Amino acid sequence: TEKDTQIRVLDFQLKEAQMEAMEKRKELQKLQATLSQMEMEKEEMVTKIRHFEKLQTEHHKLKRRQTEVEGKLGEMEKGMVEIQRQATEAQSQAESAQKEASIAKRRLATLSDYESEVLETNGDETYDEEEE
């Protein structure tokens, strides 16, 4: 009868709708699993980004420190060059002073020799005068 046909058609449509609903549920479960996986990957990426940012911050700190240290090293090198220049100058002055001292010793020795000769000569003259 017509009602039986309508019931069969409706029953068929119901089964089709149920099968379609089951397929949609499976698709939804797959999408939820994919979404869950993507959220986990997102968290991993966020963690990696934070780690990268920390590394980048540390890198910038180290770069600044390196610049400071290089500046201080440059200053130290300039200081060492100045100290070396002063040491060379002092050594030159010491050599000059040593030469002057050597010259003064020779002059002193010459004067001493001369004084001895004068005394000897004067001593002889004095002796001669006493004899006369």
Backbone as a ProteinNet text record, in pm:
[ID]
protein_1_A
[PRIMARY]
TEKDTQIRVLDFQLKEAQMEAMEKRKELQKLQATLSQMEMEKEEMVTKIRHFEKLQTEHHKLKRRQTEVEGKLGEMEKGMVEIQRQATEAQSQAESAQKEASIAKRRLATLSDYESEVLETNGDETYDEEEE
[TERTIARY]
83.2	0	88.2	18.8	90.3	159.8	98.8	160.8	284.4	277.8	393.6	508.7	475.4	575.7	635.9	549.2	597.9	686.6	646.8	725.5	860.1	859.8	986.1	1076.6	1015.8	1093.8	1150.3	1068.9	1113.6	1218.8	1197.5	1292.4	1427.6	1421.4	1541.8	1612.1	1534.4	1590.7	1652.9	1586.4	1638.4	1771.8	1780.1	1905.4	2014.4	1980	2077.4	2125.8	2032.7	2066.8	2153.6	2121.3	2201.6	2344.1	2353.1	2485.1	2565.4	2494.2	2559.6	2605.3	2520.2	2554.6	2676.9	2683.5	2798.5	2925.1	2916.3	3031	3075	2976.6	3007.8	3075.5	3026.7	3089.1	3234.1	3257	3394.2	3481.2	3427.7	3500.9	3530.1	3428.2	3444.1	3552.7	3554.4	3656	3796	3804.1	3932.7	3977.6	3882.4	3914.4	3955.3	3885.6	3921	4060.5	4092.2	4224.7	4331.5	4300.7	4394	4411.6	4300.5	4305.6	4387.8	4367.9	4441.5	4592	4624	4764.3	4822.5	4743.9	4790.1	4811.8	4725.5	4742.4	4870.2	4899.1	5023.4	5143.9	5137.9	5246.4	5261.8	5147	5148.8	5220.3	5188.1	5253.7	5403.9	5442.3	5584.7	5651.6	5583.5	5638.1	5649.8	5548.1	5552.4	5670.9	5690.3	5803.2	5935	5945.1	6067.7	6091.3	5983.8	5995.9	6044.5	5988.8	6032.4	6179.5	6217.5	6358.1	6446.7	6403.9	6479.6	6492.7	6383.6	6386.9	6485.9	6487	6582.7	6725.3	6747.4	6880.6	6920.6	6824.5	6851.4	6886	6811.9	6840.1	6979.3	7010.9	7143.3	7251.9	7224.3	7319.6	7346.3	7241.2	7257.4	7338.6	7309.9	7385.7	7533.7	7559.9	7698.8	7767.8	7694.3	7751.1	7789.4	7698.4	7728.6	7851.3	7855.7	7969.4	8098.5	8088.5	8205.7	8255.3	8162.3	8198.9	8267.6	8211.2	8272.5	8413.7	8428.1	8557.9	8658.4	8612.9	8702.1	8744.7	8652.8	8686.8	8791.4	8770.5	8866.8	9001.7	8997.1	9120.8	9195.9	9121.7	9183.5	9248.6	9178.2	9234.8	9360.7	9355.4	9471.7	9589.8	9562.7	9668.9	9730.5	9645.4	9697.5	9784.8	9737.3	9814.7	9947.9	9946.7	10070.5	10167.2	10115.4	10200.5	10261.8	10180.9	10231.1	10337.4	10312.8	10409.6	10538.4	10524.4	10642.3	10720.8	10647.8	10713.6	10788.5	10721.4	10785.4	10907.5	10896.7	11009.1	11126.5	11097.3	11203.7	11268.8	11185.6	11237.2	11323	11276.4	11350.3	11483	11479.3	11601.6	11700.7	11649.6	11735.3	11796.3	11713.4	11763.4	11867.9	11843.2	11938.5	12070.8	12064.5	12187.6	12262.5	12187.3	12249	12314.9	12243.9	12298.1	12422.7	12421.2	12536.3	12656.4	12631.1	12738.6	12794.4	12701.1	12744.5	12826.5	12783.7	12857.2	12994.8	13000.4	13128.9	13222.7	13168.2	13247.1	13293.9	13201.1	13236.9	13345.8	13340.9	13444.4	13580.2	13577.8	13703.3	13759.6	13671.2	13715.7	13772.2	13701.1	13746.1	13882.9	13897.1	14025.6	14134	14099.6	14196.6	14233.5	14132.3	14158.9	14242.5	14210.7	14282.8	14429.2	14449	14585.9	14657.3	14587	14644.2	14679.3	14588	14611.3	14733	14745.6	14861.6	14989.3	14987	15104.9	15139.6	15034.8	15056.6	15116.3	15059.1	15111.5	15255.3	15279.3	15416.5	15510.7	15468.1	15551.3	15566.6	15456.9	15463	15543.3	15528.7	15603.9	15752.6	15788.4	15929.1	15979.2	15898.4	15937.5	15952.7	15859.5	15865.7	15992.5	16025.3	16141.5	16267.4	16257.3	16373.1	16392	16283.9	16291.9	16348.2	16312.5	16360.8	16511.7	16551.9	16693.1	16774.7	16723.1	16797.5	16797.3
-117.7	0	124.7	235.5	364.1	402	375.2	407.2	322.3	197.5	108.3	161.1	206.2	262.4	387.8	470.6	593.5	559	458	416.1	364	282.7	230.6	342.9	437.8	552.5	630.8	659	733.6	653.8	519.6	433.1	436.2	429	436.2	571.6	679.3	813.8	827.4	763.6	766.2	694.2	575.7	499.3	577.8	641.6	723.8	839.5	904.1	1016.3	968.5	848	793.9	761	701.9	668.4	797.2	895.3	1023.8	1087.4	1075.4	1130.5	1058.3	923.5	847.5	891.4	910	956.4	1094.3	1180	1314.2	1307.4	1212.5	1196.2	1151.1	1056.5	1009.4	1124.7	1204	1320	1418	1438.7	1528.9	1476.4	1344.7	1285.7	1302.7	1281.3	1300.2	1446.4	1538.5	1681	1719.2	1659.8	1688.2	1633.9	1514.5	1456.7	1544.9	1589.9	1678.4	1809	1864.3	1988.8	1969.5	1858.7	1828.5	1818.4	1748.9	1735.7	1873.8	1957.3	2090.9	2177.1	2161	2235.7	2193.2	2062.4	2013.9	2071.9	2070.4	2125.8	2275.8	2342.8	2486.8	2511.7	2430	2445.1	2421.2	2320.1	2294	2414.7	2471.1	2587.2	2706.9	2728	2837.8	2818.2	2695.6	2664.6	2692	2648.3	2670.8	2819.9	2892.6	3038	3106.3	3068.2	3127	3095.8	2971.2	2931.4	3013.4	3029	3107.8	3252.7	3308.4	3446.6	3460.1	3359.6	3362.4	3356.4	3267.1	3256.4	3386.6	3447	3572.6	3683.3	3689	3787.7	3764.1	3638.9	3604.5	3640.9	3615.9	3649.9	3800.3	3880.5	4026.7	4070.3	4008.5	4041	4008.7	3890.6	3849.4	3941.4	3984	4076.6	4208.6	4261.5	4385.9	4367.7	4256.2	4226.7	4216.6	4150.3	4136.8	4275.1	4362.8	4498.4	4571.6	4557.4	4620.2	4567.9	4435.8	4373.1	4416.5	4420.6	4464.4	4608.8	4693.9	4833	4841.9	4766	4765.6	4711.4	4608	4550.6	4654	4730.2	4837.3	4940.8	4978	5073.5	5017.3	4887.8	4824.9	4822.9	4793.4	4790.6	4929.4	5034	5170.9	5199.3	5158.4	5177.7	5106	4983.4	4906.9	4975.7	5029.6	5101.3	5222.7	5295.1	5413	5372.2	5264.6	5215.8	5175.6	5108.6	5066.7	5189.4	5293.2	5416	5479.6	5485.1	5544.1	5462.3	5329.8	5243.5	5266.3	5279.3	5305.5	5439.8	5539	5673.1	5667.3	5595.7	5582.9	5511.1	5407.8	5334	5425.8	5506.7	5601.3	5701.9	5751.5	5847.1	5781.2	5655.6	5584	5565.7	5533.5	5518.1	5650.7	5760	5892.6	5925.2	5897.4	5923.3	5839.8	5715.1	5627.3	5682.8	5732	5792.3	5915.3	6000.1	6119.8	6082	5978.1	5932.6	5882	5809.8	5758.6	5874.4	5976.3	6095	6165.9	6180.3	6246.1	6167.9	6034.6	5952.6	5975.4	5979.3	6003	6140.8	6240.3	6376.6	6378.9	6308.2	6302.4	6235.5	6126	6055.9	6146.4	6217.8	6309.7	6418.9	6475	6579.3	6524.8	6404.3	6341.2	6321.6	6274.3	6256.2	6391	6489.3	6623.3	6676.5	6655.5	6702.5	6633.6	6504.4	6430.1	6487.1	6514	6571.4	6706.9	6789.6	6922.9	6912.1	6820.6	6803.3	6755.5	6662	6611.8	6725.1	6799.2	6910.1	7014.2	7051	7148	7092.7	6965.3	6903.2	6911.8	6886.4	6895	7037.2	7133.9	7274.3	7315.4	7267.8	7300.7	7242	7118.1	7049.6	7123.7	7164.6	7237.7	7368.2	7438.1	7567	7548.9	7440.8	7417.2	7387.5	7315.4	7281.3	7408.8	7501.7	7622.6	7707.1
0	0	0	-13.9	-26.8	102.4	213.8	342	362.6	322.4	333.6	247.9	129.7	40.3	102.4	156.1	220.3	340.1	415.7	532.7	486.1	375.6	324.2	275.1	205.8	155	272.9	372.2	488.7	566.4	575.8	644.3	570.9	437.2	354.2	374.2	372.5	391	531	629.2	765.7	773.1	711.4	711	639.8	527.2	454.6	541.2	609.4	697	813.1	866	976.5	929	808.3	753.1	726.6	672.5	645.9	777.8	881.5	1013	1069.6	1049.1	1097	1023.5	891.5	813.8	862.5	887.6	936.3	1073.7	1159.8	1290.6	1276.1	1182.9	1158.9	1109.8	1017	966.4	1080.4	1165.1	1278.4	1372.3	1398.1	1484.8	1424.1	1290.9	1223.1	1234.1	1213.1	1221.8	1364.4	1462.1	1601.3	1633.6	1581.4	1603.7	1537	1414.7	1343.4	1419.3	1467.1	1543.9	1671.6	1738	1860.3	1829.4	1720.9	1678.1	1646.6	1577.9	1541.3	1665.8	1766.8	1891.2	1962.9	1961.1	2021.8	1947.2	1814.1	1733.1	1759.4	1775.8	1805	1937.6	2039.4	2169.9	2158.2	2080.3	2058.2	1992	1892.4	1822.2	1916.5	2000.4	2097.2	2191.4	2237.8	2325.6	2254	2129	2051.8	2027.7	2001	1978.6	2106.6	2219.8	2348.1	2373.9	2345.7	2363.6	2270	2145.9	2048.3	2095.3	2147.7	2197.5	2313.5	2403.1	2513.9	2459.6	2363	2303	2234.6	2166.5	2096.4	2197.1	2306.8	2411.7	2469.1	2496.7	2549.8	2448.4	2322.2	2215.5	2214.7	2226.3	2227.4	2349.8	2465.8	2586.6	2566.6	2509.8	2486.4	2387	2284.1	2184.9	2251.7	2337.2	2408.5	2497.8	2568.1	2656.7	2574.9	2459	2372.8	2328.8	2294	2252.6	2368.1	2488.5	2606.2	2628.6	2623.5	2647.8	2540.1	2413.8	2305.9	2327.1	2375.8	2405.5	2515.5	2622.9	2733.3	2687.2	2603.4	2550.9	2468	2387.6	2307.9	2397.4	2505.3	2600.7	2665.7	2702.5	2764.3	2667.6	2540.9	2441	2425.3	2424.3	2416.8	2538.4	2656.3	2779.4	2773.5	2719.8	2707.9	2612.2	2502.6	2407	2475.8	2554.7	2627.1	2728.8	2802.5	2901.1	2830.6	2716.6	2640.6	2593.1	2548.9	2503.6	2620.1	2737	2854.9	2898.1	2889.4	2927	2832.7	2703.9	2606.4	2635.4	2665.9	2698.3	2824.3	2926.8	3051.7	3027.7	2943.2	2912.5	2841.2	2749.7	2677.2	2773.9	2866.6	2966.5	3056.8	3092	3177	3103.8	2975.1	2896.3	2887.8	2867.2	2862.3	2996.1	3104.6	3238.4	3262.5	3213.3	3230.2	3152.7	3032.1	2952.5	3023.3	3075.2	3147.3	3270.7	3341.3	3460.2	3420.1	3311	3262.5	3227.9	3158.2	3122	3249.2	3346.1	3471.8	3544.7	3544.4	3608.7	3542.5	3408.6	3336.5	3369.7	3375	3408.5	3550.7	3640.9	3778.8	3787.3	3712.9	3712	3655.6	3547.2	3487.2	3586.1	3653.3	3753.5	3868.2	3909.2	4018.2	3978.3	3854.2	3804	3800.2	3750.3	3739.4	3877.5	3974.3	4110	4169.4	4144.1	4193.4	4135.7	4005.2	3940.4	3999.6	4020.1	4076.1	4215.7	4293.8	4429.4	4427.8	4336.9	4328.1	4287.8	4187	4139	4248.7	4312.7	4421.5	4537.8	4562.4	4670.4	4638.9	4512.5	4472.9	4488	4444.4	4452.6	4597.8	4680.8	4821.8	4880.9	4842.8	4891.1	4845.7	4716.7	4662.5	4735.7	4765.2	4833.2	4974.7	5039	5174.5	5171.6	5064.3	5053.5	5035.8	4961.3	4932.9	5056
[MASK]
++++++++++++++++++++++++++++++++++++++++++++++++++++++++++++++++++++++++++++++++++++++++++++++++++++++++++++++++++++++++++++++++++++

